[in-house]
Amino acid sequence: MKILGIETSCDETAVALYDAEKGILAHDIYTQAATHAPFGGVVPELASRDHIQKLLPMVKAVLGRANVSLHDIDGIAYTAGPGLIGALLIGSTFGKALGYALNIPTLGVHHMEGHLLAALLEEDAPSYPFLALLVSGGHTLLVKVASLGQYQILGESLDDAAGEAFDKTAKLLGLGYPAGAKLAQLAKKGSPTRFKFPRPLTQKPGLDFSFSGLKTYALNTYTESSKGEQDKADIARAFEEAVTDTLVIKCKRAFKMTGLKHLVIAGGVGANESLRQKMAVMGAELKVRTYFPRFEYCTDNAAMIAYTGYLYLALAGKKDDTLAINVRPRWAMDTLT
Ligand code: KG4
Ligand code: ZN
């Protein structure tokens, strides 16, 4: 069984082909970073237009690389939300139309569920139940995963998502777009001790997050500094330390509360090296296991969409029941259960 996966929820066009026996046969990610860079952030209309241009050639290229013809595909999964409505519409319309033409089932997938399940694509995969820390540009979620589709949200961001905080702080330091990875890069040159930023909400009980105050903290620190390159690097480092420490503190708390032994970390911020190192230390300390999908499956990709689609289409017997457009720009994850 082969499932084609399509991801167009934001500023990456991605296509993947998943095979039930062999795993991911081929996948491709095209980032629109250069298109949006002059504007300092994602311009939704430009994102949609770019997806239109890239999607068809990318599907052809991925099928070609996998040496699979269109008629060998058994189902199509596309990201139905959350995301930019125009961008989502490109992938969903394409997926549904192609599925209709080939007379095969299609399914709209929840983008964050895709991130959550990406770790299961790896050879060394966790087994249910496990904890998941989802840290992307739009979401920060701590989830108890009992099994496929059984998700209990233990904590979430009350304001900016972790990735959003990275992006906004990078922007005010003048780092441009795509910002999170640039800030992480700069942080490597920064002092770990010069500035100490707060670890928000760690003094209070509970598993929710709040990162928006950190960008104000960063801005104030920057305004009071001599605004040199080293100042920026030191602020980037202090910010990164604060976010990653906070995430680790909350994960430790979640382990204590649930008694679970496995943690999946996924979403774009999961690509952060400092976070990966700290989580590894936590794992050794608490005798728990942490699982990170490989870098290319951490940030937006279609492998996770193809795989999630496979689990539901093939194993759970779910599929789109109409041709009607069903994208959901806002789609709370707890409604999946
Ligand atoms: O999961 P993702 O690719 O897209 C969304 O679903 O949002 O996550 C993108 C987010 C952005 O906010 C970006 O700044 C952040 O992930 N990000 C990083 C790193 N690479 C990407 N944040 C911190 N460190 C990184 N190395
Ligand atoms: Zn994402």
Coordinates of C-alpha atoms and ligand atoms in Angstrom, one line a residue:
M1 CA 0.0 0.0 0.0
K2 CA 1.3 3.4 -1.0
I3 CA 0.1 6.8 0.3
L4 CA 1.0 10.1 -1.3
G5 CA 1.4 12.9 1.3
I6 CA 1.0 16.6 0.6
E7 CA 1.9 19.5 2.9
T8 CA 1.1 23.1 2.1
S9 CA -0.1 24.6 5.4
C10 CA 2.4 27.5 5.5
D11 CA 5.7 28.3 3.7
E12 CA 6.9 24.9 2.8
T13 CA 5.7 22.8 -0.1
A14 CA 6.3 19.2 0.7
V15 CA 5.5 15.9 -1.0
A16 CA 6.2 12.4 0.2
L17 CA 5.4 8.8 -0.7
Y18 CA 5.0 6.3 2.1
D19 CA 5.0 2.5 1.5
A20 CA 3.5 0.2 4.2
E21 CA 6.4 -2.2 3.9
K22 CA 9.3 0.0 3.0
G23 CA 8.5 3.3 4.8
I24 CA 9.2 6.6 3.0
L25 CA 10.2 5.8 -0.6
A26 CA 11.0 9.5 -1.5
H27 CA 10.2 12.9 -0.2
D28 CA 10.9 16.5 -1.0
I29 CA 10.6 19.8 0.8
Y30 CA 10.7 23.2 -1.0
T31 CA 11.0 26.2 1.4
Q32 CA 9.7 29.5 0.3
A33 CA 12.1 31.3 2.6
A34 CA 13.6 33.4 -0.2
T35 CA 10.2 34.5 -1.4
H36 CA 9.2 35.9 2.0
A37 CA 12.6 37.1 3.2
P38 CA 12.3 40.6 1.8
F39 CA 9.0 41.0 3.8
G40 CA 10.4 39.8 7.1
G41 CA 7.7 37.1 7.4
V42 CA 5.3 34.9 5.5
V43 CA 3.0 36.8 3.0
P44 CA 0.0 34.4 2.8
E45 CA -1.0 35.3 -0.8
L46 CA 2.6 34.7 -2.1
A47 CA 2.7 31.4 -0.2
S48 CA -0.5 30.2 -1.9
R49 CA 0.8 31.2 -5.4
D50 CA 4.1 29.5 -4.8
H51 CA 2.4 26.3 -3.7
I52 CA 0.4 26.3 -6.9
Q53 CA 3.6 26.5 -9.0
K54 CA 5.6 23.9 -7.1
L55 CA 3.2 21.2 -6.1
L56 CA 2.6 19.4 -9.4
P57 CA 6.3 19.3 -10.5
M58 CA 7.2 18.1 -7.0
V59 CA 4.7 15.3 -7.1
K60 CA 6.0 14.2 -10.5
A61 CA 9.6 14.4 -9.2
V62 CA 8.9 12.4 -6.0
L63 CA 7.0 9.7 -7.9
G64 CA 9.9 9.6 -10.4
R65 CA 12.5 9.2 -7.7
A66 CA 10.5 6.4 -6.1
N67 CA 10.0 4.8 -9.5
V68 CA 6.2 4.6 -8.8
S69 CA 3.5 5.6 -11.3
L70 CA 0.4 7.6 -10.3
H71 CA -1.7 4.5 -10.8
D72 CA 0.3 2.6 -8.1
I73 CA -0.9 5.0 -5.4
D74 CA -3.5 3.7 -3.0
G75 CA -4.5 6.9 -1.2
I76 CA -3.7 10.5 -0.8
A77 CA -3.3 12.5 2.5
Y78 CA -3.0 16.2 2.6
T79 CA -2.8 18.7 5.4
A80 CA -6.3 20.1 6.1
G81 CA -5.2 22.4 9.0
P82 CA -4.3 24.3 11.0
G83 CA -2.5 26.8 8.8
L84 CA -3.0 29.6 6.3
I85 CA -6.3 29.1 4.5
G86 CA -5.1 29.9 1.0
A87 CA -2.1 27.7 1.4
L88 CA -4.2 24.8 2.8
L89 CA -6.6 25.1 -0.1
I90 CA -3.9 24.4 -2.6
G91 CA -2.9 21.1 -1.1
S92 CA -6.4 20.0 -0.3
T93 CA -7.9 20.8 -3.7
F94 CA -4.9 19.2 -5.4
G95 CA -5.2 16.1 -3.2
K96 CA -8.9 15.7 -3.5
A97 CA -8.9 16.3 -7.3
L98 CA -6.1 13.8 -7.9
G99 CA -7.8 11.2 -5.6
Y100 CA -11.1 11.7 -7.5
A101 CA -9.3 11.3 -10.9
L102 CA -7.5 8.1 -9.8
N103 CA -10.6 6.8 -7.9
I104 CA -8.7 6.3 -4.6
P105 CA -9.5 7.6 -1.1
T106 CA -8.2 10.9 0.2
L107 CA -7.9 12.2 3.8
G108 CA -7.3 15.6 5.4
V109 CA -4.7 15.3 8.1
H110 CA -4.1 17.5 11.2
H111 CA -0.7 19.1 10.8
M112 CA 0.2 18.9 14.5
E113 CA -0.9 15.3 14.6
G114 CA 1.5 14.7 11.7
H115 CA 4.3 16.3 13.8
L116 CA 3.4 14.2 16.8
L117 CA 3.5 10.9 14.8
A118 CA 6.7 11.8 12.8
A119 CA 8.8 10.1 15.5
L120 CA 7.1 6.8 14.7
L121 CA 8.7 6.9 11.2
E122 CA 12.1 6.3 12.7
E123 CA 13.5 2.8 13.2
D124 CA 14.0 3.5 16.9
A125 CA 10.4 4.6 17.5
P126 CA 8.5 5.0 20.8
S127 CA 5.6 2.7 21.7
Y128 CA 2.3 4.0 23.1
P129 CA 1.6 5.5 25.6
F130 CA 4.1 8.4 25.5
L131 CA 4.4 12.1 26.2
A132 CA 4.8 14.5 23.2
L133 CA 6.2 18.0 23.3
L134 CA 5.0 19.8 20.2
V135 CA 6.9 23.0 19.6
S136 CA 6.3 24.7 16.3
G137 CA 5.7 28.2 15.0
G138 CA 2.0 28.1 15.9
H139 CA 1.8 25.7 18.8
T140 CA 3.4 24.7 22.1
L141 CA 1.6 21.6 23.4
L142 CA 2.4 18.9 25.9
V143 CA 0.3 15.9 25.0
K144 CA -0.3 12.5 26.6
V145 CA -0.6 10.1 23.7
A146 CA -2.5 7.0 24.7
S147 CA -2.7 5.6 21.2
L148 CA -3.4 6.8 17.7
G149 CA -6.0 9.5 18.0
Q150 CA -6.2 9.4 21.8
Y151 CA -4.7 12.7 22.8
Q152 CA -4.9 14.5 26.1
I153 CA -3.6 18.0 26.2
L154 CA -1.7 18.5 29.4
G155 CA -0.4 21.9 28.8
E156 CA -0.3 24.6 26.1
S157 CA 0.9 28.1 25.4
L158 CA -1.2 30.8 26.8
D159 CA 0.2 33.4 24.4
D160 CA 3.1 33.1 21.9
A161 CA 4.1 29.6 20.8
A162 CA 7.8 28.7 21.3
G163 CA 8.7 29.0 17.6
E164 CA 6.8 32.3 17.4
A165 CA 8.8 33.7 20.4
F166 CA 12.0 32.6 18.6
D167 CA 10.8 34.4 15.4
K168 CA 9.7 37.6 17.1
T169 CA 12.8 37.9 19.2
A170 CA 15.0 37.3 16.2
K171 CA 13.1 39.9 14.3
L172 CA 13.6 42.6 16.9
L173 CA 17.3 41.7 16.9
G174 CA 17.2 42.4 13.2
L175 CA 18.0 38.8 12.2
G176 CA 15.5 38.6 9.3
Y177 CA 13.5 35.6 8.2
P178 CA 13.4 32.6 8.6
A179 CA 14.2 33.8 12.1
G180 CA 14.2 30.9 14.6
A181 CA 17.1 29.0 13.1
K182 CA 19.1 32.3 12.6
L183 CA 18.6 33.1 16.3
A184 CA 19.8 29.7 17.3
Q185 CA 22.8 30.1 15.1
L186 CA 23.7 33.4 16.7
A187 CA 23.1 32.1 20.2
K188 CA 26.1 29.7 19.7
K189 CA 28.4 32.8 19.7
G190 CA 26.7 34.2 22.8
S191 CA 27.7 34.1 26.5
P192 CA 25.7 31.6 28.6
T193 CA 26.2 33.7 31.7
R194 CA 26.0 37.4 30.8
F195 CA 22.3 37.7 30.9
K196 CA 19.7 35.6 32.8
F197 CA 16.2 35.7 31.4
P198 CA 13.2 34.4 33.4
R199 CA 11.8 30.9 33.0
P200 CA 8.1 31.9 32.6
L201 CA 5.4 30.0 34.6
T202 CA 7.9 27.6 36.1
Q203 CA 7.3 29.0 39.7
K204 CA 3.6 28.1 39.3
P205 CA 2.1 24.7 39.2
G206 CA 0.8 23.3 36.0
L207 CA 2.1 22.6 32.5
D208 CA 1.0 25.6 30.5
F209 CA 3.6 27.9 28.8
S210 CA 3.9 31.7 28.3
F211 CA 6.7 32.9 26.1
S212 CA 5.5 36.4 25.1
G213 CA 7.1 38.2 28.0
L214 CA 10.6 36.9 27.0
K215 CA 10.6 38.9 23.8
T216 CA 9.9 42.1 25.8
Y217 CA 12.7 41.0 28.1
A218 CA 14.9 40.6 25.1
L219 CA 13.9 44.0 23.7
N220 CA 14.5 45.8 27.0
T221 CA 17.9 44.1 27.4
Y222 CA 18.8 45.1 23.8
T223 CA 17.7 48.7 24.3
E224 CA 19.8 49.1 27.4
S225 CA 22.9 47.4 25.8
S226 CA 25.4 49.1 23.4
K227 CA 23.6 47.2 20.5
G228 CA 26.7 45.6 19.2
E229 CA 27.0 42.2 17.5
Q230 CA 28.2 40.5 20.8
D231 CA 25.3 42.1 22.7
K232 CA 22.9 40.5 20.1
A233 CA 24.6 37.1 20.4
D234 CA 24.5 37.3 24.2
I235 CA 20.8 38.2 24.2
A236 CA 20.1 35.4 21.7
R237 CA 21.8 32.9 24.0
A238 CA 20.0 34.1 27.1
F239 CA 16.7 33.9 25.2
E240 CA 17.4 30.4 23.9
E241 CA 18.6 29.2 27.4
A242 CA 15.3 30.5 28.9
V243 CA 13.0 28.9 26.4
T244 CA 14.8 25.5 26.3
D245 CA 15.2 25.4 30.1
T246 CA 11.5 26.2 30.5
L247 CA 10.5 23.4 28.1
V248 CA 12.7 20.9 30.0
I249 CA 11.3 22.0 33.4
K250 CA 7.7 21.4 32.1
C251 CA 8.6 18.0 30.6
K252 CA 10.2 16.9 33.9
R253 CA 7.0 17.9 35.6
A254 CA 4.9 16.1 33.1
F255 CA 6.9 12.9 33.6
K256 CA 6.3 13.2 37.4
M257 CA 2.6 13.8 36.9
T258 CA 2.0 11.0 34.4
G259 CA 4.6 8.3 35.3
L260 CA 5.2 7.9 31.6
K261 CA 8.7 6.9 30.4
H262 CA 8.9 8.1 26.8
L263 CA 8.9 11.6 25.3
V264 CA 8.6 12.6 21.7
I265 CA 9.8 16.1 20.8
A266 CA 8.6 17.4 17.5
G267 CA 7.9 20.5 15.5
G268 CA 10.3 23.1 14.1
V269 CA 11.8 24.1 17.5
G270 CA 12.6 20.4 18.0
A271 CA 15.4 21.1 15.5
N272 CA 17.1 23.3 18.1
E273 CA 20.4 21.7 19.1
S274 CA 20.4 23.2 22.6
L275 CA 17.0 21.8 23.3
R276 CA 18.1 18.4 22.0
Q277 CA 21.2 18.4 24.3
K278 CA 19.2 19.4 27.4
M279 CA 16.5 16.8 26.7
A280 CA 19.2 14.2 26.5
V281 CA 20.6 15.2 29.9
M282 CA 17.1 15.1 31.3
G283 CA 16.6 11.7 29.9
A284 CA 19.7 10.3 31.6
E285 CA 18.7 12.1 34.9
L286 CA 15.1 10.8 35.0
K287 CA 15.9 7.5 33.3
V288 CA 13.3 8.2 30.6
R289 CA 13.7 8.0 26.8
T290 CA 13.5 11.0 24.5
Y291 CA 12.8 10.6 20.8
F292 CA 13.5 13.2 18.2
P293 CA 12.6 12.7 14.6
R294 CA 15.5 13.5 12.2
F295 CA 15.9 17.2 11.4
E296 CA 14.0 17.1 8.1
Y297 CA 11.0 15.4 9.8
C298 CA 11.1 17.9 12.7
T299 CA 10.3 21.0 10.6
D300 CA 7.4 21.0 8.1
N301 CA 7.5 18.0 5.8
A302 CA 5.1 15.7 4.0
A303 CA 6.6 12.4 5.3
M304 CA 4.6 12.9 8.5
I305 CA 1.5 13.7 6.5
A306 CA 1.8 10.6 4.3
Y307 CA 2.4 8.4 7.4
T308 CA -0.4 9.9 9.4
G309 CA -2.7 9.4 6.3
Y310 CA -1.5 5.8 6.1
L311 CA -2.4 5.1 9.7
Y312 CA -5.9 6.4 9.3
L313 CA -6.6 5.4 5.7
A314 CA -5.2 1.9 5.9
L315 CA -5.4 0.9 9.5
A316 CA -8.4 2.9 10.8
G317 CA -10.5 2.8 7.7
K318 CA -11.0 6.6 7.7
K319 CA -11.4 8.7 4.5
D320 CA -12.9 11.9 3.2
D321 CA -16.6 11.2 2.7
T322 CA -17.3 14.1 0.3
L323 CA -15.6 16.1 -2.3
A324 CA -16.5 19.3 -0.4
I325 CA -13.5 21.5 0.6
N326 CA -12.8 20.8 4.3
V327 CA -9.7 22.9 5.3
R328 CA -9.6 24.1 8.9
P329 CA -7.2 27.1 9.4
R330 CA -8.0 26.8 13.1
W331 CA -8.3 23.3 14.4
A332 CA -7.8 22.5 18.1
M333 CA -5.9 19.2 18.6
D334 CA -8.1 18.0 21.4
T335 CA -11.1 17.8 19.0
L336 CA -9.3 14.8 17.3
T337 CA -10.0 12.5 20.2
Ligands
KG4_1 O1 6.9 23.0 12.6 P1 7.4 24.1 11.8 O2 8.4 23.9 10.7 O3 6.2 24.9 11.2 C1 5.0 25.1 11.9 O4 4.2 24.2 11.9 O5 4.9 26.2 12.6 O6 8.0 25.1 12.9 C2 8.5 26.4 12.5 C3 9.1 27.1 13.7 C4 9.4 28.5 13.5 O7 8.8 29.3 14.4 C5 10.9 28.5 13.5 O8 11.4 29.7 14.0 C6 11.2 27.4 14.5 O9 10.3 26.4 14.2 N1 12.6 26.8 14.3 C7 13.5 26.9 15.3 C8 14.6 26.2 14.8 N2 14.4 25.8 13.5 C9 13.1 26.2 13.3 N3 13.5 27.4 16.5 C10 14.6 27.2 17.3 N4 15.7 26.7 16.9 C11 15.8 26.2 15.6 N5 16.9 25.6 15.2
ZN2 ZN 4.7 22.4 11.4

